[in-house]
Short mmCIF file of C-alpha atoms in Angstrom, two decimals:
data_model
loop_
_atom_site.label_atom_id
_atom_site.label_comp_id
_atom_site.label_asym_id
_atom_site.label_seq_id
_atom_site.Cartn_x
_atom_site.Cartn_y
_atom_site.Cartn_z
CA UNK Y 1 -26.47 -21.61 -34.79
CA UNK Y 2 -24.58 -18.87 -33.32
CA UNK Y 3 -20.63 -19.43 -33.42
CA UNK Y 4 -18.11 -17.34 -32.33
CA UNK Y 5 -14.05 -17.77 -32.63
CA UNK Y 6 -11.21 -16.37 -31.10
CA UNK Y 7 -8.39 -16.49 -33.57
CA UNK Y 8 -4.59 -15.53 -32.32
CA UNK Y 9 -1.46 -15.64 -34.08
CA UNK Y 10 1.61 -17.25 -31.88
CA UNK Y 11 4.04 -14.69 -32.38
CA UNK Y 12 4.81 -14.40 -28.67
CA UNK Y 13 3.18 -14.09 -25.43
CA UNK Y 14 -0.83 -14.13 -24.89
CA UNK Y 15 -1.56 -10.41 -23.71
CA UNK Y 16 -4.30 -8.54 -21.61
CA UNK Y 17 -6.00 -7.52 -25.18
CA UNK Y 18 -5.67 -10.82 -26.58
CA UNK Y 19 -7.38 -12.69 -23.89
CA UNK Y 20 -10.71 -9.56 -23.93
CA UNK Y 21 -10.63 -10.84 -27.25
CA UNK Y 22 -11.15 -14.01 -26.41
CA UNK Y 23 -13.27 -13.38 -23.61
CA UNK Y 24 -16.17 -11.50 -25.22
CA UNK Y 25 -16.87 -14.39 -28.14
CA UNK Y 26 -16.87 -16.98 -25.36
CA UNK Y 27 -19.39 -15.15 -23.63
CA UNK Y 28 -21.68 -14.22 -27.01
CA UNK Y 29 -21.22 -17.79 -27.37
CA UNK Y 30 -22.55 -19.58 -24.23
CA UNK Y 31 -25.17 -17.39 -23.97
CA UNK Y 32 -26.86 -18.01 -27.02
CA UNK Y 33 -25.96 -22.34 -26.33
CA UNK Y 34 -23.87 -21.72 -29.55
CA UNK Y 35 -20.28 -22.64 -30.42
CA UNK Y 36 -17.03 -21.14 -29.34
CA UNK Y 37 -14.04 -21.74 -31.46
CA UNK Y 38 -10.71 -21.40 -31.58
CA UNK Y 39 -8.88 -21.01 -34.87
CA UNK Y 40 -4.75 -20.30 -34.91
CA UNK Y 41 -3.65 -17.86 -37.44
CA UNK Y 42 -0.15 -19.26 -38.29
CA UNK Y 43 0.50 -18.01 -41.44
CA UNK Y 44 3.39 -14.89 -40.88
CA UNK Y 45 5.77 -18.02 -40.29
CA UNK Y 46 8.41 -15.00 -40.30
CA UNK Y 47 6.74 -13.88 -36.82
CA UNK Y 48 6.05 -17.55 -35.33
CA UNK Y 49 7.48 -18.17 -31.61
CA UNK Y 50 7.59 -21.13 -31.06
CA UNK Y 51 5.43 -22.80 -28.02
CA UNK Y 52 3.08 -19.95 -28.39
CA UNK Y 53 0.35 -22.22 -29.28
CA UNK Y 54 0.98 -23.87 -26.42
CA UNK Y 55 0.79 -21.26 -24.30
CA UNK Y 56 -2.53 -19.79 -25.87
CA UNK Y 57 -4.35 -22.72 -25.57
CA UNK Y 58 -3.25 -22.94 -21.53
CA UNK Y 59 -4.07 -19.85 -21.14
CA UNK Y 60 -7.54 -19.95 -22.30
CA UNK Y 61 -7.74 -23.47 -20.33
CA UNK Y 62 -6.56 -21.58 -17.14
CA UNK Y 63 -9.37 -18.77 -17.85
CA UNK Y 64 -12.22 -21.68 -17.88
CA UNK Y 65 -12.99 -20.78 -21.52
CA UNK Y 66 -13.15 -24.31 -23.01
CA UNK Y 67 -13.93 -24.05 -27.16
CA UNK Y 68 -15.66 -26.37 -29.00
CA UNK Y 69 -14.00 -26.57 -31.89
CA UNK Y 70 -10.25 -26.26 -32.34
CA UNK Y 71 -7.29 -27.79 -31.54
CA UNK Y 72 -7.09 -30.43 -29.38
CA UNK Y 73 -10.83 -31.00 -29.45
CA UNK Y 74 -10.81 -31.02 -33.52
CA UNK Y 75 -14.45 -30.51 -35.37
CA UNK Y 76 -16.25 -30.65 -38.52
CA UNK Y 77 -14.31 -27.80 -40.16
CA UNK Y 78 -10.94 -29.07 -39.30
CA UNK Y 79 -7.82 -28.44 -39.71
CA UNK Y 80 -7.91 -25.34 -37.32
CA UNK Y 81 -4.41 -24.00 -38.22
CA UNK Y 82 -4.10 -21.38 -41.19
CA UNK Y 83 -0.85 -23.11 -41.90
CA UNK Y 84 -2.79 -26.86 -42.77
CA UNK Y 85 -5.47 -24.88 -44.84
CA UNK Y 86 -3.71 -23.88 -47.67
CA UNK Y 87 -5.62 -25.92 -50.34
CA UNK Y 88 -8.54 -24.23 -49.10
CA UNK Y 89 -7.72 -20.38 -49.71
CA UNK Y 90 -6.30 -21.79 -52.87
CA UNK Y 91 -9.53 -22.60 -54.04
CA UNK Y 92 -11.16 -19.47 -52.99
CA UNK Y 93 -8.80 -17.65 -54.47
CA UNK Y 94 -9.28 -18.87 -58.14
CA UNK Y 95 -13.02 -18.05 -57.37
CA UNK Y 96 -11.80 -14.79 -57.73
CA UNK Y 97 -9.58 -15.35 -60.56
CA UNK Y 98 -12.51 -16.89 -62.29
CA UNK Y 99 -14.43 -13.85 -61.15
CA UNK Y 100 -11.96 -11.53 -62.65
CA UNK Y 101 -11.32 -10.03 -58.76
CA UNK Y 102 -8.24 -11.34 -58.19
CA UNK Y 103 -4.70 -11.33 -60.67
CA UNK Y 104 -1.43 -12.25 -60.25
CA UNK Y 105 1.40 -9.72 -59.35
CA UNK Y 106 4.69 -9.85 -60.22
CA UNK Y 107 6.01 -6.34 -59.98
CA UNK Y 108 9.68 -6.41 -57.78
CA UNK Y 109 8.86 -4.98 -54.67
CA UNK Y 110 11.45 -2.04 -55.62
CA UNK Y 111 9.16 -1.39 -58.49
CA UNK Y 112 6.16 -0.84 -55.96
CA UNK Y 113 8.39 1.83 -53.74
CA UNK Y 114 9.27 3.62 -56.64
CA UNK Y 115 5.77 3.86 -56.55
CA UNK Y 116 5.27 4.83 -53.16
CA UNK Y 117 7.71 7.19 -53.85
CA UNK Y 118 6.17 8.98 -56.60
CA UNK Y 119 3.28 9.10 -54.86
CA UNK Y 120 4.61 11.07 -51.87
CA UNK Y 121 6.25 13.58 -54.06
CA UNK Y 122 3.37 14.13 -55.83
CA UNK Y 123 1.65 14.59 -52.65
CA UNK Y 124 -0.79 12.17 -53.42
CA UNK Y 125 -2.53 8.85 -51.82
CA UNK Y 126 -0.65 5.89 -52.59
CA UNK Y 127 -3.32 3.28 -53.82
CA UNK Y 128 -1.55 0.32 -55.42
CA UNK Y 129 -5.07 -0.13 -58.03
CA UNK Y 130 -3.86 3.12 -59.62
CA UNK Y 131 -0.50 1.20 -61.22
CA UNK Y 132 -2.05 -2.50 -61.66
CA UNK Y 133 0.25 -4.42 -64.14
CA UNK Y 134 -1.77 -4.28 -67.56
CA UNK Y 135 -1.05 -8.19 -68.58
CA UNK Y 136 -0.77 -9.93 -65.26
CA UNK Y 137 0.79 -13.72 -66.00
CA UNK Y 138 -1.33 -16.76 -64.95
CA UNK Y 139 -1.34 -17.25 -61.21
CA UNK Y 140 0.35 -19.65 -59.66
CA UNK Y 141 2.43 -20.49 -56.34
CA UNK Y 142 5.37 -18.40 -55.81
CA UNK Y 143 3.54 -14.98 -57.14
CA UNK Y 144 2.12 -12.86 -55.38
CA UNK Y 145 -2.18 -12.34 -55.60
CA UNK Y 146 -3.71 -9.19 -55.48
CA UNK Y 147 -7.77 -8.57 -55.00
CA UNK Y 148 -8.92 -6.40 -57.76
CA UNK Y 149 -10.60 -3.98 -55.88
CA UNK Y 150 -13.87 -2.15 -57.10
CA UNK Y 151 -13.79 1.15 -55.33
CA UNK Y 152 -17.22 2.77 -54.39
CA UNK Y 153 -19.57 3.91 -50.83
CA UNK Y 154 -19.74 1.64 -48.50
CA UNK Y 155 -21.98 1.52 -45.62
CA UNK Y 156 -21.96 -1.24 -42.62
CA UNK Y 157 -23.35 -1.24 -39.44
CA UNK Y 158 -20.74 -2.24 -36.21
CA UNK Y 159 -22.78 -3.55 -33.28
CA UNK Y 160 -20.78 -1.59 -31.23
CA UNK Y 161 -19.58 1.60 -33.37
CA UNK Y 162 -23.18 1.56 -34.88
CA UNK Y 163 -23.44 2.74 -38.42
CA UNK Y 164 -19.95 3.20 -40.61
CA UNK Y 165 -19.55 4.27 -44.20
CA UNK Y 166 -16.60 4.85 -46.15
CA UNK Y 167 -15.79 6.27 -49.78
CA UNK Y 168 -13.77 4.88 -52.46
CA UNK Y 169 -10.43 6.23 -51.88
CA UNK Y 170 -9.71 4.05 -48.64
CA UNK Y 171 -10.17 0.68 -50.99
CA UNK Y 172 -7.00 -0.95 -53.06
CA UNK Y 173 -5.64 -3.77 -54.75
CA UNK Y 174 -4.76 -5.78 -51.03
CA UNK Y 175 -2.39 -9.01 -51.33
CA UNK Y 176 -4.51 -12.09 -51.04
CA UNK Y 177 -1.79 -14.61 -50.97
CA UNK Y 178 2.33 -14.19 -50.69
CA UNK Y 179 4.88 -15.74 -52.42
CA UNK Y 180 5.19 -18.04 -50.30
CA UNK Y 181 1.85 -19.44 -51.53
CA UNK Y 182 -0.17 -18.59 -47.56
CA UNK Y 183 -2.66 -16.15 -47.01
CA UNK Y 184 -2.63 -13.19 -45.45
CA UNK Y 185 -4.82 -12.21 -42.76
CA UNK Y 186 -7.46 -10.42 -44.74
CA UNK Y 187 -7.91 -13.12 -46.94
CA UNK Y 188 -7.69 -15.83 -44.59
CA UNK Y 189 -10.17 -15.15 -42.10
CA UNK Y 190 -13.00 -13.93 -44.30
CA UNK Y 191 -12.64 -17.95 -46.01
CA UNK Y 192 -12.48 -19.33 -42.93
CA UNK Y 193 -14.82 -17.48 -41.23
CA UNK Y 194 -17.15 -18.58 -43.78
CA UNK Y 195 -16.29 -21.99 -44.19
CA UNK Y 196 -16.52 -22.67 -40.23
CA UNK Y 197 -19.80 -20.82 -40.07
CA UNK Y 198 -19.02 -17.74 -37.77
CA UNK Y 199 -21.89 -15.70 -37.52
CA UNK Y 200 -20.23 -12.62 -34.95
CA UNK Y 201 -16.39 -11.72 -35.20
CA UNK Y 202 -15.17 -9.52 -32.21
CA UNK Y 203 -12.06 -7.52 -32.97
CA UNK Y 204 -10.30 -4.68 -31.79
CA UNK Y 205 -11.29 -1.32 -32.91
CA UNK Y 206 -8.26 -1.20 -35.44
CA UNK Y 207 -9.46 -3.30 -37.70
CA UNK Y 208 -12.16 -1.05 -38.72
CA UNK Y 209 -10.24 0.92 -41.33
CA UNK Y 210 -9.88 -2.23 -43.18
CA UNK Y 211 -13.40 -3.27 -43.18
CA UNK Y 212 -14.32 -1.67 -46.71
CA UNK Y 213 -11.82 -3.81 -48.40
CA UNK Y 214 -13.16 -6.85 -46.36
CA UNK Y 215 -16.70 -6.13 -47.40
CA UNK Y 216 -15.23 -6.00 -50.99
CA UNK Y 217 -14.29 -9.41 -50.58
CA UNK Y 218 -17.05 -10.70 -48.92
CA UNK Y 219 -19.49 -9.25 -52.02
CA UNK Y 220 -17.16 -10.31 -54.85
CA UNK Y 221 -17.69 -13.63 -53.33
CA UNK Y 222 -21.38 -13.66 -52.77
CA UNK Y 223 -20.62 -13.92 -48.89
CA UNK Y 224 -23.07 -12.79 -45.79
CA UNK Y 225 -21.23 -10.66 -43.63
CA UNK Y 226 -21.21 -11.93 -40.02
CA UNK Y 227 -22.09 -9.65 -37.57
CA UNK Y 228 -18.95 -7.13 -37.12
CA UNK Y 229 -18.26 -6.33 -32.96
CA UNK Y 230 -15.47 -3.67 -32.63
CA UNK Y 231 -13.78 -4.16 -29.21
CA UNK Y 232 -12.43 -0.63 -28.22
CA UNK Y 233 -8.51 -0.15 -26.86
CA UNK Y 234 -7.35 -1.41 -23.77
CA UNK Y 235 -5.69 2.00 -22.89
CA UNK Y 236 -2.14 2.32 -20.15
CA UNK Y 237 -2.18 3.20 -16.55
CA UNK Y 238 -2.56 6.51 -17.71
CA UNK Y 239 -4.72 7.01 -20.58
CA UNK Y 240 -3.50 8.27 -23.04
CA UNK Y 241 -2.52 5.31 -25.73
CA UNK Y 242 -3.13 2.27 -26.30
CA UNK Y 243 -1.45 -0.15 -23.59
CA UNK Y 244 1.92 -1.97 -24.86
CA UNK Y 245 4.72 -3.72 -23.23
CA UNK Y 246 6.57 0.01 -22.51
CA UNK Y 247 4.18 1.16 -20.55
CA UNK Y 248 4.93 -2.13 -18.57
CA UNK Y 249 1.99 -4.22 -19.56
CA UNK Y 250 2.66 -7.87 -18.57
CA UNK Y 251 1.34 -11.25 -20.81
CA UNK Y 252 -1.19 -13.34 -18.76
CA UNK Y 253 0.86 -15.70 -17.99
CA UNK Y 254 3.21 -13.49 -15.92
CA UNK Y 255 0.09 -12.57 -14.06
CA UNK Y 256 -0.78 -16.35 -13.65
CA UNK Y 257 2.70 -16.63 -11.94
CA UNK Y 258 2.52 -14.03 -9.75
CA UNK Y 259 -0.19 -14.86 -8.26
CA UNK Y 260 -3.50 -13.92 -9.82
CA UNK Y 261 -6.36 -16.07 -10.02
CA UNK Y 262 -7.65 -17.43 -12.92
CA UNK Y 263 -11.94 -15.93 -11.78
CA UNK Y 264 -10.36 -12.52 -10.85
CA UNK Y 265 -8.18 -12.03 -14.26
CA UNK Y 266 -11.68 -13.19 -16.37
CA UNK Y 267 -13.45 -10.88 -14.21
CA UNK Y 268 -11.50 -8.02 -14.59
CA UNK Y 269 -11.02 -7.97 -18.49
CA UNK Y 270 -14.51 -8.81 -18.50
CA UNK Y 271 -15.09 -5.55 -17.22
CA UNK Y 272 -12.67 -3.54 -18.90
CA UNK Y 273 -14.67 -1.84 -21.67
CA UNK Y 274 -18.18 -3.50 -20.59
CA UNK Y 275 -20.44 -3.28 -17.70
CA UNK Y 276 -24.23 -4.28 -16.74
CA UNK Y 277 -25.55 -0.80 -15.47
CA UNK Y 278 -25.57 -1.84 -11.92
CA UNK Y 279 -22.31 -1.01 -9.14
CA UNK Y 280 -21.58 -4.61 -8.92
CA UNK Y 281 -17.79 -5.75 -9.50
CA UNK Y 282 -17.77 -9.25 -9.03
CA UNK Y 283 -18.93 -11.74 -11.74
CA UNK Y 284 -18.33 -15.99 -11.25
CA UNK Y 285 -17.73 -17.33 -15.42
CA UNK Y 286 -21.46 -18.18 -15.01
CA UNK Y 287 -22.15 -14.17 -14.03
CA UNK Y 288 -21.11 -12.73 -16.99
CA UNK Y 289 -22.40 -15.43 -19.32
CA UNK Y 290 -26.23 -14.61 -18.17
CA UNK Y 291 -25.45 -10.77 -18.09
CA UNK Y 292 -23.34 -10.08 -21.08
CA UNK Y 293 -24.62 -7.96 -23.76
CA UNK Y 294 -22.85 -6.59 -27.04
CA UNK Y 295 -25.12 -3.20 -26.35
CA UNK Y 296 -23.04 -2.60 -23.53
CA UNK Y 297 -19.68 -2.49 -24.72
CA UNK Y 298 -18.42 0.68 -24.23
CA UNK Y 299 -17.31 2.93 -27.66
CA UNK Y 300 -14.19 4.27 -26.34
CA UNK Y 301 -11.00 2.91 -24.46
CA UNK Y 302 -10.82 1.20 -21.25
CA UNK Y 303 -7.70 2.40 -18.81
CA UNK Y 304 -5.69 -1.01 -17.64
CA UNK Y 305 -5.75 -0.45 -13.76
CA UNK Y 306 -3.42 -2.92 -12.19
CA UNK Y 307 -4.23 -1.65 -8.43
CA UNK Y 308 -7.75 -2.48 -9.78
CA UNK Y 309 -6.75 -5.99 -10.69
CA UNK Y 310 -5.50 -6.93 -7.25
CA UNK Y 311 -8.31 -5.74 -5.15
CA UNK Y 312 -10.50 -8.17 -7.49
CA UNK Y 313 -8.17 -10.60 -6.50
CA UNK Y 314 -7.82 -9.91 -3.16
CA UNK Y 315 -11.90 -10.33 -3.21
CA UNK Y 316 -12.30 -13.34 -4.63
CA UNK Y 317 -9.23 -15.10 -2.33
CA UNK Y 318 -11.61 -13.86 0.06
CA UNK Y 319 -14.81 -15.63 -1.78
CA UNK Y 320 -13.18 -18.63 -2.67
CA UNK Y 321 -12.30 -19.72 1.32
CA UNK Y 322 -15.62 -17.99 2.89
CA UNK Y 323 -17.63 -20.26 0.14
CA UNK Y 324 -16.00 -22.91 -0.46
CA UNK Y 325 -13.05 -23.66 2.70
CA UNK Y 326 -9.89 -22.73 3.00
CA UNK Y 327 -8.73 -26.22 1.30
CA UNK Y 328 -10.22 -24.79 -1.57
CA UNK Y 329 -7.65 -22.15 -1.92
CA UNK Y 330 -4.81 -24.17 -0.40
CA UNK Y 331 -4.85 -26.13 -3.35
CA UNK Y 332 -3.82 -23.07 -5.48
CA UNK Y 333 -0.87 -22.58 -3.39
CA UNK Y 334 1.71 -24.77 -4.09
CA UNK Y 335 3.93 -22.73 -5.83
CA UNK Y 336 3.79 -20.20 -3.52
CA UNK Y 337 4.79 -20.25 -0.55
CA UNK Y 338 8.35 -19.22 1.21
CA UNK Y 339 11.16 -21.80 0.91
CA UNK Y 340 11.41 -22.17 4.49
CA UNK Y 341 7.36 -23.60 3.86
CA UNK Y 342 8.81 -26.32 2.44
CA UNK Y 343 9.35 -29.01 5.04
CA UNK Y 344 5.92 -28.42 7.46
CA UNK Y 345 3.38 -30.23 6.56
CA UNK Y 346 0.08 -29.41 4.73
CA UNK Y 347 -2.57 -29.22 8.29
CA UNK Y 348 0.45 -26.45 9.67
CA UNK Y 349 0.41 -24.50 5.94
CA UNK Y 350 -3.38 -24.80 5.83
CA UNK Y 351 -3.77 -23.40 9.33
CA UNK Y 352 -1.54 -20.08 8.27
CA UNK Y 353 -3.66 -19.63 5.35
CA UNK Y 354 -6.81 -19.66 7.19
CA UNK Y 355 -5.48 -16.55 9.39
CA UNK Y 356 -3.60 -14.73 6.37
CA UNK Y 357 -5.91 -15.35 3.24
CA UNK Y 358 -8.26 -12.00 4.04
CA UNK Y 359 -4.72 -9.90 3.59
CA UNK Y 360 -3.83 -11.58 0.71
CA UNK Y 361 -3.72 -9.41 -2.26
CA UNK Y 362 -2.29 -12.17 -4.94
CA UNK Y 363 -1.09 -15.54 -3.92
CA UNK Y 364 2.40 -14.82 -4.01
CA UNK Y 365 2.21 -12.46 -1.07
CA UNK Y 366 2.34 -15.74 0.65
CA UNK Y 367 6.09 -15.49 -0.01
CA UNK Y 368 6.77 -12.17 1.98
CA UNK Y 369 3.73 -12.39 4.62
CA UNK Y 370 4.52 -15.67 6.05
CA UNK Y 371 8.04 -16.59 6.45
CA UNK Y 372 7.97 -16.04 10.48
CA UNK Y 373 5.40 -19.26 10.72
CA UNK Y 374 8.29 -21.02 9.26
CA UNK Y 375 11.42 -20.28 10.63
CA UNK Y 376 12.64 -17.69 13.50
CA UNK Y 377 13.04 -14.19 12.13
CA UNK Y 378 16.17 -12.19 12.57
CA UNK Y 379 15.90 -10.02 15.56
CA UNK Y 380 15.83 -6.33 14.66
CA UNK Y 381 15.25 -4.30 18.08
CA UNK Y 382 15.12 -0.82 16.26
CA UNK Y 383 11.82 -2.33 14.74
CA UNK Y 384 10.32 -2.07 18.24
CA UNK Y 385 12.09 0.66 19.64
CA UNK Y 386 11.30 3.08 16.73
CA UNK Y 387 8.14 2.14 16.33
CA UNK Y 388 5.70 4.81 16.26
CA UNK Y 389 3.31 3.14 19.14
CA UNK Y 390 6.13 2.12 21.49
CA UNK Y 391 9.39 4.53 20.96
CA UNK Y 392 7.97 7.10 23.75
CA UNK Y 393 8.88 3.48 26.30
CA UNK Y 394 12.38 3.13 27.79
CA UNK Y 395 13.93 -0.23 26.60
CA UNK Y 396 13.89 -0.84 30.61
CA UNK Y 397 9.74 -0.70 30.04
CA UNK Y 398 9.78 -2.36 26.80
CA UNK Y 399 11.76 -5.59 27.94
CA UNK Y 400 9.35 -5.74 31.64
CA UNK Y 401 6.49 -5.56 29.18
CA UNK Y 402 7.45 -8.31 27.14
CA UNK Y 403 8.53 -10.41 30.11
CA UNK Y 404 4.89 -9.99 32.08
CA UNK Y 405 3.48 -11.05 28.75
CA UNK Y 406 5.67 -14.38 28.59
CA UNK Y 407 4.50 -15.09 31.82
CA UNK Y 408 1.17 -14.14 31.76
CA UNK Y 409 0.95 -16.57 28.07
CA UNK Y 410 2.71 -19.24 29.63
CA UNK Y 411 0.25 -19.83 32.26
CA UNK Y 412 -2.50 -20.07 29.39
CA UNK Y 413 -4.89 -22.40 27.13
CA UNK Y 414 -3.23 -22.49 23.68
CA UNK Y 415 -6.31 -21.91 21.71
CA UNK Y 416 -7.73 -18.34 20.16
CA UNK Y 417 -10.59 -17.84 22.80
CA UNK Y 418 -7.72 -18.14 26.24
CA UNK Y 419 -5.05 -16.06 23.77
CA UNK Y 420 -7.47 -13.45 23.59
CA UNK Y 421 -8.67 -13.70 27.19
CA UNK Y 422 -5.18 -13.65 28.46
CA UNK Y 423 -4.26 -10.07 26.21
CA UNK Y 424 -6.99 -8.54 27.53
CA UNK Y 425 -6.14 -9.37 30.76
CA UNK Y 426 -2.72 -8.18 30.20
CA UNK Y 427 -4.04 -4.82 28.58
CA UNK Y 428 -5.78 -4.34 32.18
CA UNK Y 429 -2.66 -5.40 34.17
CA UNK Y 430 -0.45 -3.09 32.19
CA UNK Y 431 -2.64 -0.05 31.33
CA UNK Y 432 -1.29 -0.20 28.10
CA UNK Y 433 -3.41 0.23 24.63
CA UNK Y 434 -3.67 -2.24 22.27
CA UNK Y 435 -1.95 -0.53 19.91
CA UNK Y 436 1.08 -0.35 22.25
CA UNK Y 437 0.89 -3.47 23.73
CA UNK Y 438 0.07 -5.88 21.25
CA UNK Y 439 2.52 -3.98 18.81
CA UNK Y 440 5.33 -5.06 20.85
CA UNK Y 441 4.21 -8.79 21.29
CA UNK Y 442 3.65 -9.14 17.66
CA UNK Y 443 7.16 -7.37 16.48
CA UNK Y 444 8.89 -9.27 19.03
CA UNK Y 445 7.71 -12.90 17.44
CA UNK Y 446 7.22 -11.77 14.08
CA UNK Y 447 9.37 -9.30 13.10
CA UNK Y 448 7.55 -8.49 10.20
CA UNK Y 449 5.59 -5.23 8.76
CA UNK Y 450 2.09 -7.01 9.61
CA UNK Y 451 0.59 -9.70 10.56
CA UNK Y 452 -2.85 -11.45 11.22
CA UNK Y 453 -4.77 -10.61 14.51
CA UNK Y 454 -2.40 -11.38 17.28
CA UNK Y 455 -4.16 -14.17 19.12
CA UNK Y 456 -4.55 -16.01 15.50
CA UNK Y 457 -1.20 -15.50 14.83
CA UNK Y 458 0.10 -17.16 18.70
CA UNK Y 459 -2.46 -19.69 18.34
CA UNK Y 460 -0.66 -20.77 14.90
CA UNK Y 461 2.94 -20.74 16.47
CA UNK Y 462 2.20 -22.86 19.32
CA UNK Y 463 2.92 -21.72 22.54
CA UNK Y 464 6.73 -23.31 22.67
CA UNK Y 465 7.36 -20.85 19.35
CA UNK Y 466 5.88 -17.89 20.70
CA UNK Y 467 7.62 -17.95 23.98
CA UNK Y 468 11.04 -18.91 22.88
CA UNK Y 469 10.55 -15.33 20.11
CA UNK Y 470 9.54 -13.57 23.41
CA UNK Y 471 12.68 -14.59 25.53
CA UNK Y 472 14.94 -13.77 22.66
CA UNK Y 473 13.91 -10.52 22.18
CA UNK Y 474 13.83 -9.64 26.06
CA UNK Y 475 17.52 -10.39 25.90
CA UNK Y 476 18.09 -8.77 22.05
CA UNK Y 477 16.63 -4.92 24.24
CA UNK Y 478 18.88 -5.90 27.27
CA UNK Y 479 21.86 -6.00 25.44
CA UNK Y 480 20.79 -3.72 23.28
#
């Protein structure tokens, strides 16, 4: 069977790389009906945050990618933290003790700058091999163990990077276990990759300098090497390195929080470093899972385009109410809408989102774009008179403008077919253009940089709203 894994440390927050990382296995996975599991590499306790597990596994929850096995769910290869597994890499280890690959090493670690240093004078590689201790003592917990290495060509093929080789002189004497008696990362995962029966590990592209001394281990122990999938950099905004928190690079959760949705982040990272060969830019979860192929992961980095990110979001906002109701988005909301949102009832917040949701560009614009529904905006009558569509009027015109439309609107149905039917008629009375004329009504009860199509937006108010707003401002440009 076909099993993939997605294995994090918790040293902090879950990242845009992380989560690709965990994206591509999931799909690999579900394609094939094989297994997805998720494995947490806990053994740097020095680096351990701590709720970072946590966070990980709602993060991955939040995406829709569900593992098989792992925490929480358990499975046959239990436990799934590095930190519970130590008996096991113990084990594995005195394989290679047995196997005269692996010895004990006590040398101080000033000893092993020294040798650094003499290295570097000499202008020379450092390789640790070339000063192994002659008589290493019997290993046990508490010294450090060292792979013996056996330097020589080796070739591997990367399903993405295609065929690699390497020479002896980038292969050396790597720790196996601390001190401390845990593994480090390249011995841990090659046991437990084999013990849990991984057949394709996805990484990122750095880990390929450090394949030769994983297929050393993997041959001293008479292991098949799974399937190696280099995932290339997620690059900055601008290209040129790799992206990190200084170029501003938010975790996933602060992305969650501000408003993205959970389809448009999987999208998106989805599609950072992979595409089908067709124009299309928006994959559902079950999308990518039929059209996913490791042949079309791209060799080199992808840019991180946050403007990119929110017009994905903004489109599937859009998707999620025109396919499935606005109540379908409305439950997403909750957390964001203004404070002055929070005393009107659910049928009044669901009919503002049914007239905002298409200018929505993350969820938390709800915050900025619809505080006027809520309570009465501060009056600002330089908004209107400065204006680009209405500053040429007099405040004389502007205020008989806005008083033929109050009584033009107050004489009419309350519904979006007589709201429109009344500003057209009003348009033809006045032999104003829309842009002038409706600019003015929808400053004057808004006050705010835009808002939905004007008859929408009076509808939502309620007539008592809308011509109160109107009466204010007539008196804010006469005393003006």
């Amino acid at each position: 069977m076909l099993k993939t894994r997605f294995a994090p440390s918790p040293t902090g927050y879950i990242h845009i790389g992380n989560v690709r990382s965990a994206i591509y296995p999931y799909l690999i996975a579900k394609q094939a009906n094989g297994k997805f599991i998720l494995r947490i590499e806990d053994t740097d306790q020095s680096r351990y945050v701590e709720g970072a597990t946590e966070l990980i596994e709602n993060t991955l929850k939040w995406l829709g990618l569900d593992w098989d096995e792992g925490p929480i769910v358990g499975g046959p290869d239990a436990p799934y933290f590095q930190s519970e597994r130590k008996a096991i890499y113990h084990a594995w280890a005195k394989k290679l003790i047995a196997l005269d690959r692996a010895y004990a090493d006590p040398t101080p670690s000033d000893t092993i700058q020294e040798y650094r240093d003499q290295c570097s004078s000499q202008k020379i590689p450092y390789l640790y091999r070339n000063f192994r201790p002659e008589n290493p003592p019997e290993w046990h917990e508490g010294i450090p163990l060292r792979f013996k290495a056996d330097p020589k060509p080796r070739t591997w093929h990367d399903e993405v990077m295609g065929d690699m080789e390497a020479g002896p002189e980038v292969q050396d004497d790597i720790i196996l276990i601390k001190a401390d008696g845990l593994p480090t990362y390249n011995f841990a995962h090659i046991v437990d990759d084999a013990t849990m029966g991984i057949t394709h590990i996805c990484r990122g592209v750095e880990y390929l300098s450090s394949t030769p001394n994983y297929l050393a281990i993997y041959e001293a122990l008479s292991l098949n090497v799974p399937k190696l999938i280099s995932l290339p950099h997620i690059l900055g905004p601008t290209g040129g390195k790799k992206l990190g928190k200084r170029d501003g690079a938010k975790s996933v959760d602060e992305y969650r929080k501000d408003g993205i949705l959970p389809e448009a982040m999987l999208n998106y990272l989805a599609c950072l470093g992979w595409n089908d060969g067709t124009e299309e830019e928006i994959y559902t979860k079950a999308d990518l899972v039929a059209k996913f192929s490791i042949n079309r992961i791209q060799t080199s980095g992808a840019r991180f385009d946050e403007t990119k990110l929110l017009w994905q979001n903004g489109q599937w906002i859009r998707k999620i109410v025109d396919e499935q109701g606005v109540d379908a988005l409305y439950s997403r909301t909750t957390d964001f809408w203004p404070e002055s949102a929070q005393t009107c009832d659910d049928a009044y917040k669901k009919q503002v989102l049914s007239i905002i949701y298409d200018r929505l560009k993350t969820l938390a614009d709800l915050r900025t774009m619809t505080d006027y529904f809520f309570t009465d905006p501060d009056i600002d009558v330089e908004l209107i008179t400065k204006n680009k569509f209405l500053k040429k009027n007099s405040e004389e015109e502007l205020s008989a403008l806005l008083q033929d439309a109050a009584a033009q609107l107050e004489d009419s149905d309350w519904d979006e077919d007589a709201l429109q039917t009344t500003l057209n008629q009003l348009l033809s009375q006045t032999a104003k253009k829309p842009a002038e004329l409706f600019s003015l009504i929808r400053i004057s009860v808004s006050y705010a940089p835009f808002s939905p199509a004007l008859h929408q937006t009076l509808a939502v108010l309620g007539k008592n709203t809308t011509l109160a707003r109107l009466r204010q401002t007539i008196t804010a440009i006469e005393n003006h």
